GROMACS .gro file of C-alpha atoms in nm:
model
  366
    1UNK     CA    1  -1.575  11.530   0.939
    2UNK     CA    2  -1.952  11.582   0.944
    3UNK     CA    3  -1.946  11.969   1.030
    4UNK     CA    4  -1.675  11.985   0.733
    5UNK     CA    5  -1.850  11.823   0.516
    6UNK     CA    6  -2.151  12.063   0.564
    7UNK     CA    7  -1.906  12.345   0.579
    8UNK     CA    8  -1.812  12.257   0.250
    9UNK     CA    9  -2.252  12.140   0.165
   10UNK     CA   10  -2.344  12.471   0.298
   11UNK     CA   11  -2.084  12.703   0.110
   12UNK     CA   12  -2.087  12.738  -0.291
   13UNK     CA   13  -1.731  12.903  -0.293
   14UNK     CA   14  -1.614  12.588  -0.143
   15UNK     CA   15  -1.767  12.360  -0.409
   16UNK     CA   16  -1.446  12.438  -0.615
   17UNK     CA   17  -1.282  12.231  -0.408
   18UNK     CA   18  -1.274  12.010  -0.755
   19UNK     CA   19  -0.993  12.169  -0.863
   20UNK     CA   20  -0.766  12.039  -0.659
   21UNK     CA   21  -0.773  11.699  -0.711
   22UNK     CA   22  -0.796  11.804  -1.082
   23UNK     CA   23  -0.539  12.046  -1.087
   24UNK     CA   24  -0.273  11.746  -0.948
   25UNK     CA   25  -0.394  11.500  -1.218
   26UNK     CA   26  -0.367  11.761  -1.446
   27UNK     CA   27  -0.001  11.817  -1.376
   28UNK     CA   28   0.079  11.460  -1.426
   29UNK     CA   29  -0.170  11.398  -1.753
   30UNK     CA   30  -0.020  11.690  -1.937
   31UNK     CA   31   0.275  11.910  -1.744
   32UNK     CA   32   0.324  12.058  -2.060
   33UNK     CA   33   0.002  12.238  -2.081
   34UNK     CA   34   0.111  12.573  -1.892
   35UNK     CA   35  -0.151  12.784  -1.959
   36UNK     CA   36  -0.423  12.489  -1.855
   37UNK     CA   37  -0.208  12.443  -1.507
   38UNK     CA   38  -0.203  12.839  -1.463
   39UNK     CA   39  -0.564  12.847  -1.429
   40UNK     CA   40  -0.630  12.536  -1.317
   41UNK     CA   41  -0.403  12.663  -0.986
   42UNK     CA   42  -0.570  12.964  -0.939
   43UNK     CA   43  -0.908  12.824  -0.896
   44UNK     CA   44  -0.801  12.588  -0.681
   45UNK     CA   45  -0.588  12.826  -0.416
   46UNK     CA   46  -0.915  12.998  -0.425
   47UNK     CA   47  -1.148  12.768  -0.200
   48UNK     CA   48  -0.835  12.622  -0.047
   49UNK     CA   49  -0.785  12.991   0.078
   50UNK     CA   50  -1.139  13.060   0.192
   51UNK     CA   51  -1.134  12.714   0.357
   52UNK     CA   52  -0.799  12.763   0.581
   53UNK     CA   53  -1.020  13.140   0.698
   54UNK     CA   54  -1.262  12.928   0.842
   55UNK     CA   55  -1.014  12.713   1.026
   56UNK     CA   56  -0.790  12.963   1.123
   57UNK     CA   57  -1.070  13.198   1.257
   58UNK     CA   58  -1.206  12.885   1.472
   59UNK     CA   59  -0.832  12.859   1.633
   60UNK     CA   60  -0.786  13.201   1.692
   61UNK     CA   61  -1.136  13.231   1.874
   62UNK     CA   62  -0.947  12.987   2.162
   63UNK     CA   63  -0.602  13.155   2.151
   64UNK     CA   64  -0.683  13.499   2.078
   65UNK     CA   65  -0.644  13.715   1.803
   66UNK     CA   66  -0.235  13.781   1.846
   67UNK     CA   67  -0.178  13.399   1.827
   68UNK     CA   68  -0.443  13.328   1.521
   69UNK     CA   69  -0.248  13.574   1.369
   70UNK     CA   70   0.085  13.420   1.455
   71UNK     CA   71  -0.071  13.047   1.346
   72UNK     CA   72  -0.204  13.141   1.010
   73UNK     CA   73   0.103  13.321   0.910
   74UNK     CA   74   0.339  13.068   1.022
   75UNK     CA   75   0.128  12.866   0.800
   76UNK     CA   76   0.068  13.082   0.530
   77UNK     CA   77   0.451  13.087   0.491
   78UNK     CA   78   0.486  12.753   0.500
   79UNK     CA   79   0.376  12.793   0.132
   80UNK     CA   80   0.618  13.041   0.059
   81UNK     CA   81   0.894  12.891   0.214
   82UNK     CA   82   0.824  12.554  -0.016
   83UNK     CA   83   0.794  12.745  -0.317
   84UNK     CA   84   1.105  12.906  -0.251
   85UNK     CA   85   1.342  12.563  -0.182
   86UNK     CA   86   1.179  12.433  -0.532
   87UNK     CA   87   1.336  12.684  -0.716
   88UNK     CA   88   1.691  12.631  -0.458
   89UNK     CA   89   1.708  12.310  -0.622
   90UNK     CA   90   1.641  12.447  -0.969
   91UNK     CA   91   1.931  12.758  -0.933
   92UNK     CA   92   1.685  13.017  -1.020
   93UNK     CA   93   1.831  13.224  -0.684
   94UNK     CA   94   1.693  13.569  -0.875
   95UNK     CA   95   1.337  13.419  -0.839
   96UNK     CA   96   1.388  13.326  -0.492
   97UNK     CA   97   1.516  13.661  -0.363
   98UNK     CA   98   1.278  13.833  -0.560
   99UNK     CA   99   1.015  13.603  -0.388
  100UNK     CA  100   1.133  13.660  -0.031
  101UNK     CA  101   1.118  14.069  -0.140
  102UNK     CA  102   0.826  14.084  -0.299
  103UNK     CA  103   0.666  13.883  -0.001
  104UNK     CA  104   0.793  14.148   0.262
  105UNK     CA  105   0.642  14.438   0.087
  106UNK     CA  106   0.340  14.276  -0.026
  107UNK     CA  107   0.236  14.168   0.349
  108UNK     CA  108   0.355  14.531   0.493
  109UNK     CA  109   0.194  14.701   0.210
  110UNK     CA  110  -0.027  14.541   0.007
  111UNK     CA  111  -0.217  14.316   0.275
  112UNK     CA  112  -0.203  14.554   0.534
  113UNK     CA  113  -0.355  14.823   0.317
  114UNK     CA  114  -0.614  14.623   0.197
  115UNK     CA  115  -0.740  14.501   0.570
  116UNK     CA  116  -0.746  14.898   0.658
  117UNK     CA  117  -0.967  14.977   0.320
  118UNK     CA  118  -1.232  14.727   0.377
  119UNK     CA  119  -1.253  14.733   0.787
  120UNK     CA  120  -1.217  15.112   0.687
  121UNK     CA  121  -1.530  15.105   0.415
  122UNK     CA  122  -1.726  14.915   0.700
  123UNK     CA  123  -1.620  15.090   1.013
  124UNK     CA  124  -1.619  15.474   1.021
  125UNK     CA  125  -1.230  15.415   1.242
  126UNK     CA  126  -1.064  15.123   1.373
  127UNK     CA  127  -0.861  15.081   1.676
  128UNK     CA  128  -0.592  14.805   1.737
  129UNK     CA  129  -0.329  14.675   1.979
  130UNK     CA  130  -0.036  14.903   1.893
  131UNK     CA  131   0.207  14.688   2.093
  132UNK     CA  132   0.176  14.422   1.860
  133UNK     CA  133   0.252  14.605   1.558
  134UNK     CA  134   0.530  14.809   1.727
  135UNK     CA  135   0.707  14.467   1.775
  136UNK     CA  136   0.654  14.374   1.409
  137UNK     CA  137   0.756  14.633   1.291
  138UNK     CA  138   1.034  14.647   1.528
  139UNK     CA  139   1.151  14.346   1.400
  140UNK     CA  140   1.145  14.399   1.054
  141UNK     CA  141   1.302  14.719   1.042
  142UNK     CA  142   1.602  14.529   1.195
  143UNK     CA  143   1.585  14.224   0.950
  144UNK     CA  144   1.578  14.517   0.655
  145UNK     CA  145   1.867  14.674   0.777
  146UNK     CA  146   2.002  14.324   0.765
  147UNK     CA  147   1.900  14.296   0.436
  148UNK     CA  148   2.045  14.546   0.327
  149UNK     CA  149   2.429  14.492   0.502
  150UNK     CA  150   2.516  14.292   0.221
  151UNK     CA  151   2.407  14.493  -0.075
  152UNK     CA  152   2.611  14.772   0.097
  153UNK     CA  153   2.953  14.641   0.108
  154UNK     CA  154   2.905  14.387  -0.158
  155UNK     CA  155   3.027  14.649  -0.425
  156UNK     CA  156   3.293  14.814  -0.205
  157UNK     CA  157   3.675  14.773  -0.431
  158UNK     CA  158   3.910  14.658  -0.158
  159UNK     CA  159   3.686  14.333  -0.150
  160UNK     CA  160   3.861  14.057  -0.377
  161UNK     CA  161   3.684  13.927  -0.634
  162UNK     CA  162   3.517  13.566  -0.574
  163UNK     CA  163   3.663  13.579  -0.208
  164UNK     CA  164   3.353  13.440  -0.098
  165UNK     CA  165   3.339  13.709   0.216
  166UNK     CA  166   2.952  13.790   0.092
  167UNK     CA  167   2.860  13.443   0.138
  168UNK     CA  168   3.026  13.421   0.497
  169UNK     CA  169   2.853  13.764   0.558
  170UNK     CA  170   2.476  13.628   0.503
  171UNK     CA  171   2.530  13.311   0.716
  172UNK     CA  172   2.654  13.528   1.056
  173UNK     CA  173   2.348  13.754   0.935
  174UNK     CA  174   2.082  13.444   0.899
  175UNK     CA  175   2.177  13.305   1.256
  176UNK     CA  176   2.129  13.636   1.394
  177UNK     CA  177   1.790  13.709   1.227
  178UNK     CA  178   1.651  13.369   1.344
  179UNK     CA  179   1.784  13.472   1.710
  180UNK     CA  180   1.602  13.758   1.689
  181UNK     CA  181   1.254  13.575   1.563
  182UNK     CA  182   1.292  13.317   1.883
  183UNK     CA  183   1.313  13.624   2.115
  184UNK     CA  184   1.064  13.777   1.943
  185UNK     CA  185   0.849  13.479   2.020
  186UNK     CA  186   0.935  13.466   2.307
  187UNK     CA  187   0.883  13.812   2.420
  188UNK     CA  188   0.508  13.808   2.263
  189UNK     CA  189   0.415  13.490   2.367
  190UNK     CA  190   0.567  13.426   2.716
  191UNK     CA  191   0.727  13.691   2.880
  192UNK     CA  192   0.534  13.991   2.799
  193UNK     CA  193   0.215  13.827   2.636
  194UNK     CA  194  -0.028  14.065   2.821
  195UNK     CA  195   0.076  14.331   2.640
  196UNK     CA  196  -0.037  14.168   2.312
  197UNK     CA  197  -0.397  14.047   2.371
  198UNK     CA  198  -0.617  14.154   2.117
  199UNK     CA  199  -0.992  14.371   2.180
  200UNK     CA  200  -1.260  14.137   2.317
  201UNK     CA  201  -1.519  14.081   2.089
  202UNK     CA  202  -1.845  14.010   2.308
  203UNK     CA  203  -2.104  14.025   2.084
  204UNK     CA  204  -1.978  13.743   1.838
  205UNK     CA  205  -2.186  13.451   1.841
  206UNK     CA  206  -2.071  13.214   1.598
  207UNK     CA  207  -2.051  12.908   1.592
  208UNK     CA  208  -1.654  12.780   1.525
  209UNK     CA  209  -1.547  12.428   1.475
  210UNK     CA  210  -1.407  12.199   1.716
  211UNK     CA  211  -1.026  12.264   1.776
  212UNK     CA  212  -0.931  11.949   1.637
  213UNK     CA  213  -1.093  11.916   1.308
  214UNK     CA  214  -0.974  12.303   1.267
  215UNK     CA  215  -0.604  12.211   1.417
  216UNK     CA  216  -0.667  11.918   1.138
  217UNK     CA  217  -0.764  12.123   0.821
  218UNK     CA  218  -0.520  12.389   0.855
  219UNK     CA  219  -0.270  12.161   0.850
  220UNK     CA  220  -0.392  11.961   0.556
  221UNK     CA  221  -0.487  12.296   0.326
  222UNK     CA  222  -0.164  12.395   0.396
  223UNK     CA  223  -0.017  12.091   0.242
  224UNK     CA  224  -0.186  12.102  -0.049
  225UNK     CA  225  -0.151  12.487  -0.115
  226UNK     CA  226   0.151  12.455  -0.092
  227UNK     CA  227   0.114  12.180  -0.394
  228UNK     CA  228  -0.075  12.346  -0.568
  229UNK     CA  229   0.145  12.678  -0.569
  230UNK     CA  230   0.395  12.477  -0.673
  231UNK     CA  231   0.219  12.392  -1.002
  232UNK     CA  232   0.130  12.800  -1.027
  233UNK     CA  233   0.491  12.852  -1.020
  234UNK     CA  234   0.624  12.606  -1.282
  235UNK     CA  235   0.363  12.689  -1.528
  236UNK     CA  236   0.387  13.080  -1.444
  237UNK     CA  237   0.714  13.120  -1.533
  238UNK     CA  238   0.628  12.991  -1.899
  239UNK     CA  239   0.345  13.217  -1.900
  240UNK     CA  240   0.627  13.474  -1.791
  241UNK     CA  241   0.831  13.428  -2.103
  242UNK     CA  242   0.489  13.485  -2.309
  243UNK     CA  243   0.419  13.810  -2.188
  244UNK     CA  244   0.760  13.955  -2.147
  245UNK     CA  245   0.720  13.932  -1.759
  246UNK     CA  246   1.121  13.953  -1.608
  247UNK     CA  247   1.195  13.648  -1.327
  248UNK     CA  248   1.214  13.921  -1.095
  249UNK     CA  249   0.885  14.045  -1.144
  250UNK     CA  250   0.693  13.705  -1.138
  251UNK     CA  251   0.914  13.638  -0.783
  252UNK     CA  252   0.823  13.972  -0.667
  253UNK     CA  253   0.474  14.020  -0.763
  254UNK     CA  254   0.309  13.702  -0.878
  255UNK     CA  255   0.429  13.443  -0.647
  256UNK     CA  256   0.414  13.681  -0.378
  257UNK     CA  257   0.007  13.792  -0.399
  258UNK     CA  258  -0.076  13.378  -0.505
  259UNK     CA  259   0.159  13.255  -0.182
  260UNK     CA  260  -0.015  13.482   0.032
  261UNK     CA  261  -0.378  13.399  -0.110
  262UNK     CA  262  -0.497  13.200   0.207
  263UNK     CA  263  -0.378  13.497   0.461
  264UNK     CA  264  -0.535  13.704   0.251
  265UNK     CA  265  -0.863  13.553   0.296
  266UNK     CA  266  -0.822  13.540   0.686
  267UNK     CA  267  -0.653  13.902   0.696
  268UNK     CA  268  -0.963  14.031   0.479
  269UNK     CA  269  -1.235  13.853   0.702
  270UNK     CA  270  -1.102  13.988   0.982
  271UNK     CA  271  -1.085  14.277   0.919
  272UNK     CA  272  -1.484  14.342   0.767
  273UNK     CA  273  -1.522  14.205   1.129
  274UNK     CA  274  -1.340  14.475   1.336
  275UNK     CA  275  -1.094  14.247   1.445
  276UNK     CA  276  -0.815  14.461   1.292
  277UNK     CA  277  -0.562  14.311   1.570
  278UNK     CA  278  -0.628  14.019   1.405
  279UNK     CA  279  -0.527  14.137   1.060
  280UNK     CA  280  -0.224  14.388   1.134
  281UNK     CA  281  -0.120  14.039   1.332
  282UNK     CA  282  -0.121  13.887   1.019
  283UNK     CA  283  -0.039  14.122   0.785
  284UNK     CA  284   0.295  14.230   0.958
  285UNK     CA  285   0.356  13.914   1.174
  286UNK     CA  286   0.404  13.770   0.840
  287UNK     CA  287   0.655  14.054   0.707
  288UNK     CA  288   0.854  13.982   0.955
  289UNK     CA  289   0.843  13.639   0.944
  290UNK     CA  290   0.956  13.622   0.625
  291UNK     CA  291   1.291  13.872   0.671
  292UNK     CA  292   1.409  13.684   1.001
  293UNK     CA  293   1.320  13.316   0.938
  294UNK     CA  294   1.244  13.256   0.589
  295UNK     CA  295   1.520  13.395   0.411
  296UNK     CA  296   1.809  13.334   0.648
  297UNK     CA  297   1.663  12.943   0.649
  298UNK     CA  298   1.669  12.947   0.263
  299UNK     CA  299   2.053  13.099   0.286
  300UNK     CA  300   2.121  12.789   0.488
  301UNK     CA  301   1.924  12.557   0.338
  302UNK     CA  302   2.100  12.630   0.001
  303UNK     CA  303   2.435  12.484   0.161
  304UNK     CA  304   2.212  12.160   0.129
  305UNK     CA  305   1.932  12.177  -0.189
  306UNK     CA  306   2.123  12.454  -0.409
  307UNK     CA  307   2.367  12.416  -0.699
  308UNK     CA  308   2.567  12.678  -0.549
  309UNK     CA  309   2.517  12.863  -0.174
  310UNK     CA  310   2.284  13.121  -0.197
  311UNK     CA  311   2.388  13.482   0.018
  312UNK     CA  312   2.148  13.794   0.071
  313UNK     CA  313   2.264  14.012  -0.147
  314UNK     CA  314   1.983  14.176  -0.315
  315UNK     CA  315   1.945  14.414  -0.611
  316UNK     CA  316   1.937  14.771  -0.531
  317UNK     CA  317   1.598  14.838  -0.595
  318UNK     CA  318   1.462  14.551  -0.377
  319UNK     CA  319   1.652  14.692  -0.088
  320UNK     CA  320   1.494  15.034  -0.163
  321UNK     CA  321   1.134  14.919  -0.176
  322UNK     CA  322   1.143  14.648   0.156
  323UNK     CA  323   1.316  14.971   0.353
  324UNK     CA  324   1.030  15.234   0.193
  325UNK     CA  325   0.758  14.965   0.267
  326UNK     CA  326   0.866  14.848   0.647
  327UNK     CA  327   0.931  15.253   0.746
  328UNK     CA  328   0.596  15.362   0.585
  329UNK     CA  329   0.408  15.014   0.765
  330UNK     CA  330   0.578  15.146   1.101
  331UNK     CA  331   0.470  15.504   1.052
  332UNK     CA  332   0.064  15.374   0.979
  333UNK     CA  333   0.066  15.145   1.236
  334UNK     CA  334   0.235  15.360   1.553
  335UNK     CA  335  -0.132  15.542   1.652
  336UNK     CA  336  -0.333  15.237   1.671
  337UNK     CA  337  -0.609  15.376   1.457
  338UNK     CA  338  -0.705  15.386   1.111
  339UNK     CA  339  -0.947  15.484   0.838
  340UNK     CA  340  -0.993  15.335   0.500
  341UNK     CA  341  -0.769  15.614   0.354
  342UNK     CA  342  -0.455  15.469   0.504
  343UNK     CA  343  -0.522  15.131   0.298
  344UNK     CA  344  -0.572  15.301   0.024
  345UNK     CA  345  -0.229  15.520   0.005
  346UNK     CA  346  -0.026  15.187   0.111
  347UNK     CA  347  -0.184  14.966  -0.222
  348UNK     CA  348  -0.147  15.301  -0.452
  349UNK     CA  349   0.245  15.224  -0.315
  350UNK     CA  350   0.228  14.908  -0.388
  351UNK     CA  351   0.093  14.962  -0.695
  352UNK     CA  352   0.397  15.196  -0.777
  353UNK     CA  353   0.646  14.920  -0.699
  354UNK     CA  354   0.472  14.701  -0.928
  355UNK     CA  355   0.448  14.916  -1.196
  356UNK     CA  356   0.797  15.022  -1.183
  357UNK     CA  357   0.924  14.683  -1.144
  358UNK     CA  358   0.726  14.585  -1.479
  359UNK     CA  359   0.818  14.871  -1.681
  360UNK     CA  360   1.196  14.880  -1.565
  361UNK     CA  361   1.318  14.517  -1.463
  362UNK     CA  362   1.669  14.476  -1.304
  363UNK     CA  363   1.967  14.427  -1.492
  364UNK     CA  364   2.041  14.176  -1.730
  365UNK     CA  365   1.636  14.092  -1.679
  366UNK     CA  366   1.493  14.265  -1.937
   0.00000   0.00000   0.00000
């Protein structure tokens, strides 16, 4: 607890700690107060972010950069994946599928970009494991084209109406996806782990924390990001109604970019440090993560939580933007190099989907 505490002594961005405990009173003194709880979230995912890079980077300095990056987006989705049964329980399925989208293309493009930008702006080219993101990508080009199985067929005339095949579809398609993540695990982590170790970084002398305090704090920050996202997304969605923001937009682009705030911080760090297998790890480790475990668990976790079953049948365009953004991740990531360039088309397509999404919600959401 000492070298935490003088973690925290020793840093000023982590003095806004505050807002946590503030932010949770907050929520109970006056839930009403949306626009006070929007900001009073924000600045408390921020320390809460930088605070779970410092733990994270101290774990994956003992298990190597591929596992880190497995760790902190396990954990990082952990937030998602909360946010997401929240609204289950609520019925507001357009927010969660627009949530488990938005997350997907955010990590592959947004997150991804931005690690290859700044290592890019600091390193004149970067190299990186490209078995690592082979298998990521891999894998989510797979869960995509499950993704997209339903969406297909769910329009097709010689289904009946109501017949519930749609909903039978998604569960056969969410126990195959999470098959797929365990032998993906299992492939990168056991059988053929060799092939994934990250660049050796000999000239790094820093000092990391013990394993157990950071084993400790990640687990703890998680907890309470995920809290405190919770109380981003409540009073968000009144903020949405404000500002003419559509469900699916504040699922796809808000709650996405806030859920993801503390692997952004790692992702980011890592990369200004050259340790780009570190933040591809991350970046689509996550993607992938959230297409084969995170959405088929929320299809089958909606049997329990939900109103009504929940199946993965997404709106057109959200199929078209996770296919464009896991083929165009794929195609950056095969050479194992990069230059800041390459980050900078992938958030200019981001920033496309966002704007496009904003200007042009789906139907029945504007």
């Amino acid at each position: 607890m000492q070298t935490l505490l003088r973690e925290i002594r020793d840093t000023p961005l982590l003095w806004m700690l505050v807002f946590v405990p503030v932010v949770l009173v907050a929520e109970t003194a006056a839930p009403h107060s949306h626009t006070l709880l929007f900001v009073l979230a924000v600045l408390a995912i921020v320390p809460l972010a930088a605070l779970l890079s410092h733990a994270t980077e101290a774990v994956a300095a003992r298990t190597g950069d591929a596992v880190g990056g497995l760790l902190n987006a396990t954990l990082g989705n952990l937030t998602e994946l909360i946010i997401a049964i929240t609204a289950l329980r609520a019925g507001q399925y357009m927010l969660v599928k627009a949530s488990i989208a938005g997350a997907i293309v955010t990590n592959a493009m947004f997150m991804l970009g931005a690690c290859l930008l700044l290592g890019g702006l600091r390193y004149h080219v970067q190299e990186y494991n490209r078995a690592g993101a082979r298998l990521s990508s891999g894998l989510l080009l797979m869960a995509t084209v499950a993704l997209l199985a339903p969406s297909a067929v769910a329009d097709l005339d010689h289904l009946p109406k109501d017949s519930g095949v749609i909903h039978t579809l998604s569960i056969g398609i969410s126990v195959l996806l999470i098959a797929a993540y365990a032998l993906g695990l299992l492939f990168s982590l056991k059988t053929h782990k060799e092939l994934f170790a990250g660049v050796e970084h000999g000239d790094e002398k820093e000092a990391h924390w013990p394993i157990g305090l950071a084993v400790g704090t990640l687990l703890v920050v998680t907890v309470l990001v995920a809290l405190v996202s919770e109380i981003f997304v409540e009073s968000v969605q009144k903020a949405a109604e404000t500002f003419g923001m559509s469900p699916a937009f504040v699922g796809f682009i808000i709650v996405s970019l806030v859920g993801a705030a503390a692997e952004f911080a790692v992702a980011f760090a890592a990369a200004r440090k050259d340790r780009l297998d570190m933040s591809v790890s991350i970046a689509l480790g996550s993607a992938s993560q959230i297409a084969l475990f995170v959405a088929p668990a929320l299809v089958l976790l909606s049997y329990l939580v939900g109103p009504t079953p929940m199946d993965l049948q997404f709106w057109p365009g959200a199929v078209t933007m996770v296919m464009i953004a896991t083929v165009t991740a794929s195609f950056v990531t095969g050479s194992g190099r990069s230059a800041w360039f390459v980050g900078a088309l992938l958030i200019f397509i981001y920033a496309v989907f966002a704007l496009t999404l904003y200007v042009v919600p789906p139907a029945g959401q504007g």
